[in-house]
Short mmCIF file of C-alpha atoms in Angstrom, two decimals:
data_model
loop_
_atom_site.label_atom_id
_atom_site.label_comp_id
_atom_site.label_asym_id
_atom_site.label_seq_id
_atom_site.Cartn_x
_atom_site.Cartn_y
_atom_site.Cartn_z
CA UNK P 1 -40.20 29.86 35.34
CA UNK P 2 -40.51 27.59 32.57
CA UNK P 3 -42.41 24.28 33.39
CA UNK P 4 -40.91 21.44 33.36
CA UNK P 5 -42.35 18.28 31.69
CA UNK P 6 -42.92 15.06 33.55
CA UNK P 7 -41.78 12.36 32.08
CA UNK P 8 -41.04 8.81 33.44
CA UNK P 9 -37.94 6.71 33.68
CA UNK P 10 -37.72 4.54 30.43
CA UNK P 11 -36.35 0.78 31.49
CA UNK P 12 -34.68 -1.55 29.63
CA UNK P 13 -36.69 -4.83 29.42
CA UNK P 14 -36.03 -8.46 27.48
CA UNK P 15 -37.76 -8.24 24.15
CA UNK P 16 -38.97 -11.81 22.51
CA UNK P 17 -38.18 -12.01 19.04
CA UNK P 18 -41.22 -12.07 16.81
CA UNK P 19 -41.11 -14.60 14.28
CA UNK P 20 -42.27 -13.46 10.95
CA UNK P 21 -40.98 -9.56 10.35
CA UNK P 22 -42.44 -7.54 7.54
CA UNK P 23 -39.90 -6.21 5.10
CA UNK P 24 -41.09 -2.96 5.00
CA UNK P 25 -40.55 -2.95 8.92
CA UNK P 26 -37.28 -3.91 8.90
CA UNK P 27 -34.28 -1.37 10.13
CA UNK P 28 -32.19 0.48 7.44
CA UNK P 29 -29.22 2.78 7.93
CA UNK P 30 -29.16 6.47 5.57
CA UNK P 31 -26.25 4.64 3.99
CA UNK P 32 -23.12 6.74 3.59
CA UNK P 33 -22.57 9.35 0.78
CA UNK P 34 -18.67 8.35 -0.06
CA UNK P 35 -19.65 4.55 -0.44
CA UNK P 36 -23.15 5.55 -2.50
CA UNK P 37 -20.91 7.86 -4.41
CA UNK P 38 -18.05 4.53 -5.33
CA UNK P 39 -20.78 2.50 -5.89
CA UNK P 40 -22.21 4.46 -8.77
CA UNK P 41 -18.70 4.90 -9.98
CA UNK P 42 -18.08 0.75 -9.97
CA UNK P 43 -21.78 0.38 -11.66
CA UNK P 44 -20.62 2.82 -14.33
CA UNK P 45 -17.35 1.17 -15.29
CA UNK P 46 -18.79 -2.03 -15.44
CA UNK P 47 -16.83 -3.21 -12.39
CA UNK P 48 -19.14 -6.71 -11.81
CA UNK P 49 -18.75 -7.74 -15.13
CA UNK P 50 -15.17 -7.14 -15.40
CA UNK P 51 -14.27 -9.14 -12.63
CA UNK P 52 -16.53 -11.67 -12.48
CA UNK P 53 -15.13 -12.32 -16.35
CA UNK P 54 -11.83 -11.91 -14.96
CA UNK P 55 -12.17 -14.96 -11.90
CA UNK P 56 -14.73 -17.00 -14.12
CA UNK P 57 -11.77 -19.12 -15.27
CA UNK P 58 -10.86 -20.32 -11.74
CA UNK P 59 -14.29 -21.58 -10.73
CA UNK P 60 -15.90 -24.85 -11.94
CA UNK P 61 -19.73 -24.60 -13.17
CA UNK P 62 -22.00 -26.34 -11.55
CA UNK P 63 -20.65 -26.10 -7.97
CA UNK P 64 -21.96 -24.50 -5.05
CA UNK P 65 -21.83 -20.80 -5.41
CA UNK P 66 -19.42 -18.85 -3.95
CA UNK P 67 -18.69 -14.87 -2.81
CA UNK P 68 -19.35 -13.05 -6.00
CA UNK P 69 -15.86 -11.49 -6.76
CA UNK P 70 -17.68 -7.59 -7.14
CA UNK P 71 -18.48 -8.40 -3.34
CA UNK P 72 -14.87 -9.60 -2.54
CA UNK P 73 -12.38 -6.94 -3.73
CA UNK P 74 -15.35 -3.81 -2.46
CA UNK P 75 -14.27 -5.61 1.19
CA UNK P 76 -10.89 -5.55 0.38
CA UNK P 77 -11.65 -1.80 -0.49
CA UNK P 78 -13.21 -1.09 2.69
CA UNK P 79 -10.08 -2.37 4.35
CA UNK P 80 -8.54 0.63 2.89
CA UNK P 81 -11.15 3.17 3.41
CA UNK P 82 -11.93 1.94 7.24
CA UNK P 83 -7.90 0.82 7.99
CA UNK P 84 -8.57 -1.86 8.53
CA UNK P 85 -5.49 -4.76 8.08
CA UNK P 86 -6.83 -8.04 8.75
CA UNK P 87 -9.59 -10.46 7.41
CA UNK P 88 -11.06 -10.96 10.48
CA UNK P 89 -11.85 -6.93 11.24
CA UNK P 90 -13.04 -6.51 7.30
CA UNK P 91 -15.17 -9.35 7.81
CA UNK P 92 -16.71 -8.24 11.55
CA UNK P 93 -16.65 -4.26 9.80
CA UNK P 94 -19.11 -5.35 6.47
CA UNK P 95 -21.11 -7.93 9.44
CA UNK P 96 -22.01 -4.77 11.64
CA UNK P 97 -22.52 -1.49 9.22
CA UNK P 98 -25.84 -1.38 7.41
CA UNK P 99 -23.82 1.13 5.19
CA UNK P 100 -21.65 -1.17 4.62
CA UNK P 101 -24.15 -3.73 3.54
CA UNK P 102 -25.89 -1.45 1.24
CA UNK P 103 -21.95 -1.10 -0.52
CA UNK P 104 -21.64 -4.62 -0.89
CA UNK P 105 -24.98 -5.20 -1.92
CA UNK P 106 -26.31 -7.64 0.66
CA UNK P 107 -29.84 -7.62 2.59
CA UNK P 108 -30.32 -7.54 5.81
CA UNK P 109 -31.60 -11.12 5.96
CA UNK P 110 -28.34 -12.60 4.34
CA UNK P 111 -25.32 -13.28 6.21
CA UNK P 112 -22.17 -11.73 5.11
CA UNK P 113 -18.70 -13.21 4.33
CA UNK P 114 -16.55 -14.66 6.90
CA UNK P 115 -12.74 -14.22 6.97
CA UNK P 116 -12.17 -17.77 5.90
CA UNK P 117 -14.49 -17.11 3.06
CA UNK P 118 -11.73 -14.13 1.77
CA UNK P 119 -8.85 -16.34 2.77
CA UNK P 120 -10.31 -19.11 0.36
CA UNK P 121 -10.71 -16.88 -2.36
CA UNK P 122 -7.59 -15.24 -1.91
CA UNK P 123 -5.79 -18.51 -2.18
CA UNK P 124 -8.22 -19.47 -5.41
CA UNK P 125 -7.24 -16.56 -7.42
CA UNK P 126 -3.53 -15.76 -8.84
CA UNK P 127 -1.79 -12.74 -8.24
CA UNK P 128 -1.91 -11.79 -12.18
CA UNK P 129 -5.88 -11.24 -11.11
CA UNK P 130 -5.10 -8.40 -8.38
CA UNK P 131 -3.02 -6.67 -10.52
CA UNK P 132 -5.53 -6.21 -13.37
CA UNK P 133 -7.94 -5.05 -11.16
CA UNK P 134 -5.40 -2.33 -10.13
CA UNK P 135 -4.70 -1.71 -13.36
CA UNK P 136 -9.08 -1.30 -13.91
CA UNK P 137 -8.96 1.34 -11.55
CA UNK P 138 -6.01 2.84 -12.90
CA UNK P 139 -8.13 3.28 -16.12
CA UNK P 140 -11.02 5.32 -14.38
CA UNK P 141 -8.19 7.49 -13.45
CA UNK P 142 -7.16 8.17 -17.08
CA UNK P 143 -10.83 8.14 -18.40
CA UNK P 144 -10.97 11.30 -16.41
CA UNK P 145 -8.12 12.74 -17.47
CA UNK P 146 -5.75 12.44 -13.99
CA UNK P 147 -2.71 10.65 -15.42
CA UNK P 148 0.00 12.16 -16.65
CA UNK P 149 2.80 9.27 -17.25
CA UNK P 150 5.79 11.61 -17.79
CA UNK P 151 7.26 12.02 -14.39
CA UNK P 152 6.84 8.83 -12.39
CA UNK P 153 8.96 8.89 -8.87
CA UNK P 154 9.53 5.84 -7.13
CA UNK P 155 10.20 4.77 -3.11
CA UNK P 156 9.97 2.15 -0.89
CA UNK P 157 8.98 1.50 2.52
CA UNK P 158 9.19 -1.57 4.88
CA UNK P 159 5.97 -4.04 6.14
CA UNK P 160 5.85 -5.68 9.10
CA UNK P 161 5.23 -9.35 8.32
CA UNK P 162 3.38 -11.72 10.65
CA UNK P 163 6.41 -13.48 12.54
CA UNK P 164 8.62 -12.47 15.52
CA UNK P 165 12.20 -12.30 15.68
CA UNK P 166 12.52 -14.79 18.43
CA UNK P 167 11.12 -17.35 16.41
CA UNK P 168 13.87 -17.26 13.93
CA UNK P 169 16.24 -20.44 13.51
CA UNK P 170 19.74 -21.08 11.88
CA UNK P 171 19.47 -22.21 8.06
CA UNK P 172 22.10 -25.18 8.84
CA UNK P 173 21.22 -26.56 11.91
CA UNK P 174 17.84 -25.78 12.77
CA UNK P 175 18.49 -23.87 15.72
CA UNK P 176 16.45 -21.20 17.35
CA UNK P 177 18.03 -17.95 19.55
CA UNK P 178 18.17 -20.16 22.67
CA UNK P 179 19.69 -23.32 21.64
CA UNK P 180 22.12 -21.24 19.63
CA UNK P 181 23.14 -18.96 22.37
CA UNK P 182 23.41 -22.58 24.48
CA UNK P 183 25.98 -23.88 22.22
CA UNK P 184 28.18 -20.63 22.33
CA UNK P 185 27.76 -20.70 26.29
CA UNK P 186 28.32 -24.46 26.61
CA UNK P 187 31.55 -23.25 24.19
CA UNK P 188 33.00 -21.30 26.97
CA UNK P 189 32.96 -23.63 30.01
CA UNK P 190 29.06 -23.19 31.17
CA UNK P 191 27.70 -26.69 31.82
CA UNK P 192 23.64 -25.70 32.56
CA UNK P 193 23.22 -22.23 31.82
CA UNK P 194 19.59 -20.70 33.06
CA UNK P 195 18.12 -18.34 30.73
CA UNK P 196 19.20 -15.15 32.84
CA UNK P 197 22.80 -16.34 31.92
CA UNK P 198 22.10 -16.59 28.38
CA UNK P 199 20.46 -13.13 28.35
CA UNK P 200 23.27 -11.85 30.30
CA UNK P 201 25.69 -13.41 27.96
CA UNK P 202 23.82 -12.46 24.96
CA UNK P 203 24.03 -8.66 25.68
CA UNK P 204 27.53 -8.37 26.85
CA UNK P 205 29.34 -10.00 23.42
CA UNK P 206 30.86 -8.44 20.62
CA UNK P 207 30.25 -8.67 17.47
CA UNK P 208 26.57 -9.54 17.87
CA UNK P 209 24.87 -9.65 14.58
CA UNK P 210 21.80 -11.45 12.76
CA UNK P 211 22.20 -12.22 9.33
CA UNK P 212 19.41 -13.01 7.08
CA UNK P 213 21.89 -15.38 5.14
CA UNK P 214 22.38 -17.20 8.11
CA UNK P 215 18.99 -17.32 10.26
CA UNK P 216 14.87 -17.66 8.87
CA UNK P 217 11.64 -17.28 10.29
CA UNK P 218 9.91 -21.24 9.98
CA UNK P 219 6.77 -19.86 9.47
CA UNK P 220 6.91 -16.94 7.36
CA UNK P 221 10.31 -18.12 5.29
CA UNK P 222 9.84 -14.87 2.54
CA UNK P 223 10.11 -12.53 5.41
CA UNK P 224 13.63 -11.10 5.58
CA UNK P 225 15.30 -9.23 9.12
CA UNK P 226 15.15 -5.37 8.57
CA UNK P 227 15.11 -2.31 10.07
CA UNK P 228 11.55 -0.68 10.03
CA UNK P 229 11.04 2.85 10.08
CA UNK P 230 10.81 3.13 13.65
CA UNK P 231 14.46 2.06 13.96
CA UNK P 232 12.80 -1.46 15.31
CA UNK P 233 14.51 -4.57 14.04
CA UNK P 234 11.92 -6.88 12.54
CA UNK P 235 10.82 -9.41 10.00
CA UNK P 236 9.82 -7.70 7.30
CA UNK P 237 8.46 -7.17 3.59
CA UNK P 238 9.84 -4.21 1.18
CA UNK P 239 6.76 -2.83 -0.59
CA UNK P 240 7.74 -0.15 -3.43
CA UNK P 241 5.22 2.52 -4.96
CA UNK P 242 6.03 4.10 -8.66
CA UNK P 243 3.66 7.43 -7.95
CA UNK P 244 2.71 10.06 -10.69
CA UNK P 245 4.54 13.04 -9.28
CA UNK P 246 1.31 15.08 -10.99
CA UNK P 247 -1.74 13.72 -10.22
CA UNK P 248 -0.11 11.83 -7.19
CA UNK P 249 -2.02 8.25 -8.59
CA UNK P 250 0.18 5.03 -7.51
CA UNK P 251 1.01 3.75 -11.33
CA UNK P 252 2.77 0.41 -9.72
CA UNK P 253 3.45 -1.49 -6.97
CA UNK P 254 5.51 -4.16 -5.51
CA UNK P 255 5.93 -6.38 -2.88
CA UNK P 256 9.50 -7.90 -2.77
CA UNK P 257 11.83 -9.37 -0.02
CA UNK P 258 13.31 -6.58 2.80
CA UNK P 259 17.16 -7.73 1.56
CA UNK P 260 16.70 -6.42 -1.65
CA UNK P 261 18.93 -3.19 -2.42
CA UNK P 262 16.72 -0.14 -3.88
CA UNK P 263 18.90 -0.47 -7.45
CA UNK P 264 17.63 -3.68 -7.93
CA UNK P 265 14.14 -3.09 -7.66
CA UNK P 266 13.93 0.13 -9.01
CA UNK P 267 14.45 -0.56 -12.78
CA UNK P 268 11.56 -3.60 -12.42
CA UNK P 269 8.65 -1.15 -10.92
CA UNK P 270 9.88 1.62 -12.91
CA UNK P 271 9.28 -1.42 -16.04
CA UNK P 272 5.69 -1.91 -14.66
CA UNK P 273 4.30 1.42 -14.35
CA UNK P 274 5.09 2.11 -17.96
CA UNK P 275 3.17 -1.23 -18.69
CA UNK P 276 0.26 -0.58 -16.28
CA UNK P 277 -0.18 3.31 -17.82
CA UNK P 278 0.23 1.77 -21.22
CA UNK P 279 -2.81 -0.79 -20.06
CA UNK P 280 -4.57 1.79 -18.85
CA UNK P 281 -4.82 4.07 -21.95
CA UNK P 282 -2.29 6.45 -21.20
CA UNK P 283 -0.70 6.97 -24.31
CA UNK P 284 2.34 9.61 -22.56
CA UNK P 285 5.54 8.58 -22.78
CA UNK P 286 7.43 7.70 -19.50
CA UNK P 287 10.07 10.52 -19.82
CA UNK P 288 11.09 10.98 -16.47
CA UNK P 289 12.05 9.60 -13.20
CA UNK P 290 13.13 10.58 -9.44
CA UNK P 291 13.97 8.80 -6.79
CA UNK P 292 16.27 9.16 -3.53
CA UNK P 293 19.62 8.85 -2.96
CA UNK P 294 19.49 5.06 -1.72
CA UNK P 295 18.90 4.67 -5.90
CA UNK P 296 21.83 5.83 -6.53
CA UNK P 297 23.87 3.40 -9.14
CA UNK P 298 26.03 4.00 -11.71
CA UNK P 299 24.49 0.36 -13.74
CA UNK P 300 20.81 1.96 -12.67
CA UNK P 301 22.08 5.62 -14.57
CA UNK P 302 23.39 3.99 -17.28
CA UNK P 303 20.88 1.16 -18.17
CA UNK P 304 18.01 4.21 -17.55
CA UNK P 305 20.15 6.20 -20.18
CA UNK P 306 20.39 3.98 -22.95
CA UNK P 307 16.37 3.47 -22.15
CA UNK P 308 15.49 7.28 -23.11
CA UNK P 309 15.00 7.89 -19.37
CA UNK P 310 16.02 10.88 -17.55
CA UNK P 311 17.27 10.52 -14.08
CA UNK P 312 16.87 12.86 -11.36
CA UNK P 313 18.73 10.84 -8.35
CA UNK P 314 20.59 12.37 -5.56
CA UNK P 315 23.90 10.96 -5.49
CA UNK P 316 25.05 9.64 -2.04
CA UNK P 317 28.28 11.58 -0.58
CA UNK P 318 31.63 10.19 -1.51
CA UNK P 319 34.58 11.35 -1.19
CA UNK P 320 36.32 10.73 -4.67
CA UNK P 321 35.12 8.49 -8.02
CA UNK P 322 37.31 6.63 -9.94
CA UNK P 323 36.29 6.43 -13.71
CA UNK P 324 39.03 4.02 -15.05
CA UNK P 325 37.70 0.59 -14.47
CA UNK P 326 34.13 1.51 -15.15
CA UNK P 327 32.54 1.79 -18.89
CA UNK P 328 32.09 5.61 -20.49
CA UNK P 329 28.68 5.21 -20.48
CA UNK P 330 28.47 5.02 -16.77
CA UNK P 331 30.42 8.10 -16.41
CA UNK P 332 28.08 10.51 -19.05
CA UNK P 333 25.27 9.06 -17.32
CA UNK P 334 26.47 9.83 -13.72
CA UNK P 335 27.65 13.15 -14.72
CA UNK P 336 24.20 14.29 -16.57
CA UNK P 337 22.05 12.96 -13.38
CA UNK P 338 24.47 15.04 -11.46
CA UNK P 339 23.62 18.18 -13.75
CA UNK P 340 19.77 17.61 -13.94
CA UNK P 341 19.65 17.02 -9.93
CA UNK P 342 21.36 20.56 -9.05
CA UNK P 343 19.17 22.84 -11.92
CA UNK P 344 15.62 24.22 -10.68
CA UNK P 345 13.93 21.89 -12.24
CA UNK P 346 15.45 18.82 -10.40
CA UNK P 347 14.97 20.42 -6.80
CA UNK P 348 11.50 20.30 -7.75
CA UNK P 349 11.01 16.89 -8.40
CA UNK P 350 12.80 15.80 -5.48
CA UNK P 351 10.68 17.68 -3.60
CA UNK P 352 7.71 16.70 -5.22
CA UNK P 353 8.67 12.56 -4.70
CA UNK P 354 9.21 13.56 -0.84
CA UNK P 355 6.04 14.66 -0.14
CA UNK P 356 3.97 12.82 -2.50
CA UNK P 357 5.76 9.70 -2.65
CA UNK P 358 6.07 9.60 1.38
CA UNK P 359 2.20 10.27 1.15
CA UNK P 360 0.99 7.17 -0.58
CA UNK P 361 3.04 5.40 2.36
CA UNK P 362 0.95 7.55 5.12
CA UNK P 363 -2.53 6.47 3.58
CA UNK P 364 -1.80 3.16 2.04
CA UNK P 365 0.43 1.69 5.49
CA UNK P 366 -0.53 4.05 8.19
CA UNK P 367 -4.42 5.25 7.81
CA UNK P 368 -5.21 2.45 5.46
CA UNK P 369 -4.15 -0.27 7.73
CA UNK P 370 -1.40 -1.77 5.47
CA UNK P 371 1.64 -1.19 7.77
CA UNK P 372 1.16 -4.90 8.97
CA UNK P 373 0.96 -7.66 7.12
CA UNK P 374 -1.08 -10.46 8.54
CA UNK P 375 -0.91 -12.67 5.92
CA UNK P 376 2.69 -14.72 4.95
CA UNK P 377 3.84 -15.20 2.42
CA UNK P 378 5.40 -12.49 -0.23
CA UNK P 379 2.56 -13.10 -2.93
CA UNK P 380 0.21 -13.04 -0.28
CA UNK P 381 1.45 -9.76 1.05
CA UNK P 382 1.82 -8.66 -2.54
CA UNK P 383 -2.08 -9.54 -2.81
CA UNK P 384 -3.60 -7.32 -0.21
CA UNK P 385 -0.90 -4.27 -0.30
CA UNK P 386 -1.72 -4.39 -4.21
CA UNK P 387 -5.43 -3.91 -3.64
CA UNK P 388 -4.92 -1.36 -0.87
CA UNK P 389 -3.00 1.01 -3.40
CA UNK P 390 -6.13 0.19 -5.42
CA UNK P 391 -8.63 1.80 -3.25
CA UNK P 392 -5.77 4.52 -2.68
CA UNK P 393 -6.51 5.51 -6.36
CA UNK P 394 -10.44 5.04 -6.06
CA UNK P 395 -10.33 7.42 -3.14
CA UNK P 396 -8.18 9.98 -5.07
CA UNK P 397 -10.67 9.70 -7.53
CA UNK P 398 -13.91 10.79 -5.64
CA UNK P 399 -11.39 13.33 -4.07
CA UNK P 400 -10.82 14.96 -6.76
CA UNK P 401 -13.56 14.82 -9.50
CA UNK P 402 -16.21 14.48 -7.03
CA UNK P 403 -14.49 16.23 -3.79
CA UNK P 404 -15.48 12.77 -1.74
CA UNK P 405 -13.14 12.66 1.28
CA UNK P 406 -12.40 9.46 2.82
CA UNK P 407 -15.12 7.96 4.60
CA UNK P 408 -13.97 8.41 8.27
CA UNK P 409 -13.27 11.82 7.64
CA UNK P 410 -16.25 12.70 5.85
CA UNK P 411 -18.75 13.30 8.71
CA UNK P 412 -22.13 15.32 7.79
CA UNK P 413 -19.93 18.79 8.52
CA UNK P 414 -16.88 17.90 7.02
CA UNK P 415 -18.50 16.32 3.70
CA UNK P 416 -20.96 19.52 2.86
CA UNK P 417 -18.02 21.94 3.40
CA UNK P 418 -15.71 19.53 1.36
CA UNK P 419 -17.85 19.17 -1.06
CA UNK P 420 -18.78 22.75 -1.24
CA UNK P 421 -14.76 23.83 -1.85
CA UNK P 422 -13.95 21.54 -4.17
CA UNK P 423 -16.60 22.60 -6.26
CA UNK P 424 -15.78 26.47 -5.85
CA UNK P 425 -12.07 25.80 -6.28
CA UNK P 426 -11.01 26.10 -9.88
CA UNK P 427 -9.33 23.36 -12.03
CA UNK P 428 -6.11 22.16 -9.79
CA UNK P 429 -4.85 19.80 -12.29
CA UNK P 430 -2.98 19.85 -16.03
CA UNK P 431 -5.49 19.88 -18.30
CA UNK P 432 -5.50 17.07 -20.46
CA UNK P 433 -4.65 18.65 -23.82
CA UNK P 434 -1.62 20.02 -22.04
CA UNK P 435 -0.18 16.62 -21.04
CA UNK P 436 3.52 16.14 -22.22
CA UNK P 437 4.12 20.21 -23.04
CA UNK P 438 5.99 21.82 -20.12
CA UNK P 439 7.93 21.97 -17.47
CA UNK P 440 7.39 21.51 -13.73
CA UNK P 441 5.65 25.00 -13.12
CA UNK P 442 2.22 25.76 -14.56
CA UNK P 443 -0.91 24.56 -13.01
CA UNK P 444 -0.25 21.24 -10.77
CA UNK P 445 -2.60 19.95 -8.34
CA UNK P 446 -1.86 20.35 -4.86
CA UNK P 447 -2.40 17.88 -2.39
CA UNK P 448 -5.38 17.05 0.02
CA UNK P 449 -4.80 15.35 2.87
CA UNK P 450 -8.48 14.31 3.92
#
């Protein structure tokens, strides 16, 4: 029989604090390989000094310091990388990791950022600031040789924003739900409705419908009624993602009001990702685009034909067309996006933007914590979301150059053995002399989803 070693019951007792602590004796964590990895990656590009050129304008000299910007948008990074979506939890996250504190570069004897800290800063620095630091990390991405800039497919998906439906009120008389429905039950003969008659009277009319050109939120006014995804009515943003169908990178983004229609947003982020890749080095021509049938437009074919631009849009179903009252143009354009959609080549790239394009949604909204806005506000929304797709691209970086999966999926298993395949697995990607030569087959990278 083995023996078994005595050993007494270890209790939990009030420790005093000592007052001085030795450096060398203080605690520190083994710091986290996908963090160390960005880190050296940010150093490398000359991050600090980009940004801290790029916000120096909006600061006065001689005041009391404030957050160094290198420290700001890394936490708005980790907001991505941990899913995190509010201030408050980035702030409490970077407070409570000593990982995390080695990432942003702050001792254990200084206190990190609070969330009104980020919300000061955010409100300091213009949105024209957040979108060259997007466009920064989009040039990492071509200095390795992931962009490709000839097929760019574009989608949209809907944000929550951060105010409820029954807080909405009528544009011309102020009104909210329950003084409204008041007035129409006061209408029909009842003197002093209670609220159990209003609710019964409010689900048994007709014609019941909310109208964002009649009724507003009061406290988030940019927010617009829409249906989310989950067939929930809500207050909402529209956020749109132009996504290299190759290297799956997010090229552009925008942040626009729910009403919008798809046609007339397209064209503009379609506009931007051409600028951004042409920012970022990429010296491709934008050749090609897809997007789904809600995209569909005759103006949209045309204006994308006189452009150079070939469509590949899924036309909704209609019965018949009538060509007379609409210009020739319209027509040759409608009728050669009908031809490209049906060959090979454009049943590829539709599939291609569904599963890539829907993709960027799943990490940027769902695991990245951007599905709800906290913030009001469209440029504030705009702000955060265009950050988020930001650290989308830094993490598709590590992924694959490096083979760095996210950091909650990269546990001391899971990293070796990622790391490990990716460098056993050949070259999954164009090559970079072979940009702007071929077709859709060949050698394309296929998707991770770690």
């Amino acid at each position: 029989m083995k023996r078994l070693i005595s050993m007494a019951l270890g209790k939990r007792n009030p420790k005093q604090d000592e007052l001085f602590i030795p450096t060398a004796k203080l605690a520190t964590g083994p710091g986290h390989p996908f963090y160390t990895k960005l880190n050296e990656v940010l150093a490398a590009a000359g991050f600090e000094a980009f940004v801290e050129k790029l916000c120096a304008p909006f600061y006065k000299e001689g005041g009391r310091p404030g957050i160094p910007p290198g420290v700001y948008f890394r936490m708005l990074f980790i907001g991505y990388f941990e899913g995190l979506d509010s201030q408050r939890g980035i702030a409490w996250r970077c407070a409570d990791s000593l990982a995390l504190r080695t990432f942003l570069g702050i001792a254990l004897t200084e206190a990190t950022p609070v969330h009104a800290s980020m919300t000061i800063i955010r409100q300091r620095l213009p949105e024209a600031v957040f979108d060259k630091v997007f466009v920064f990390v989009l040039g990492l991405l071509e200095a390795k040789g992931l962009l490709r800039g000839k097929t760019i497919g574009i989608d949209a998906t809907t944000l929550e924003a951060n105010a409820a439906m029954k807080s909405i009120v009528r544009k011309d008389t102020g009104e909210d739900w329950q003084q409204y429905l008041r007035g129409l039950a006061q209408a029909e003969g009842m003197e002093n409705p209670t609220e159990e008659d209003l609710r019964r009277q409010d689900r048994g009319r007709k014609g019941k419908k909310v109208s964002n050109a009649q009724w507003e939120s009061p406290v988030d006014p940019d927010s617009r009624i829409a249906k989310m995804k989950d067939g929930r009515t809500h207050l909402a943003y529209k956020a749109e993602h132009a996504v290299d169908l190759v290297s799956e990178a997010i090229v552009a983004t925008t942040v626009t009001f729910a009403d919008k229609a798809d046609p007339q947003i397209g064209p503009v982020t379609l506009s931007l990702a051409a600028a951004n890749l042409g920012l970022a080095g990429n010296e491709t021509e934008l050749a090609e685009t897809v997007m789904d049938k809600g995209y569909h437009d005759n103006g949209l074919l045309a204006r994308l034909a006189e452009q150079g631009v070939r469509t590949y849009i899924p036309e909704r179903r209609q019965k018949s067309r009538c060509w007379t009252d609409k210009p020739v143009e319209q027509q040759k354009a409608f009728r050669a996006n009908r031809r490209r959609v049906r060959g090979q080549k454009g049943r590829q790239l539709n599939r291609w933007r569904s599963e890539r394009c829907e993709r960027t949604f799943a990490h940027v909204c769902e695991t990245g914590g951007g599905r709800r806005a906290w913030l009001r506000g469209q440029i504030n929304v705009s702000k955060t979301h265009t950050l988020k797709c930001a650290a989308y691209n830094l993490g598709l970086l590590l992924r694959k150059v490096w083979g760095y999966c996210k950091p909650r999926n990269a546990g001391a298993a899971g990293f070796l053995f990622g790391r490990f395949w990716w460098s056993w697995q050949p070259c999954r990607w164009e090559s970079p002399s072979s940009r702007g030569q071929g077709s859709v087959g060949g050698r394309v990278d296929t998707a991770c989803c770690c």
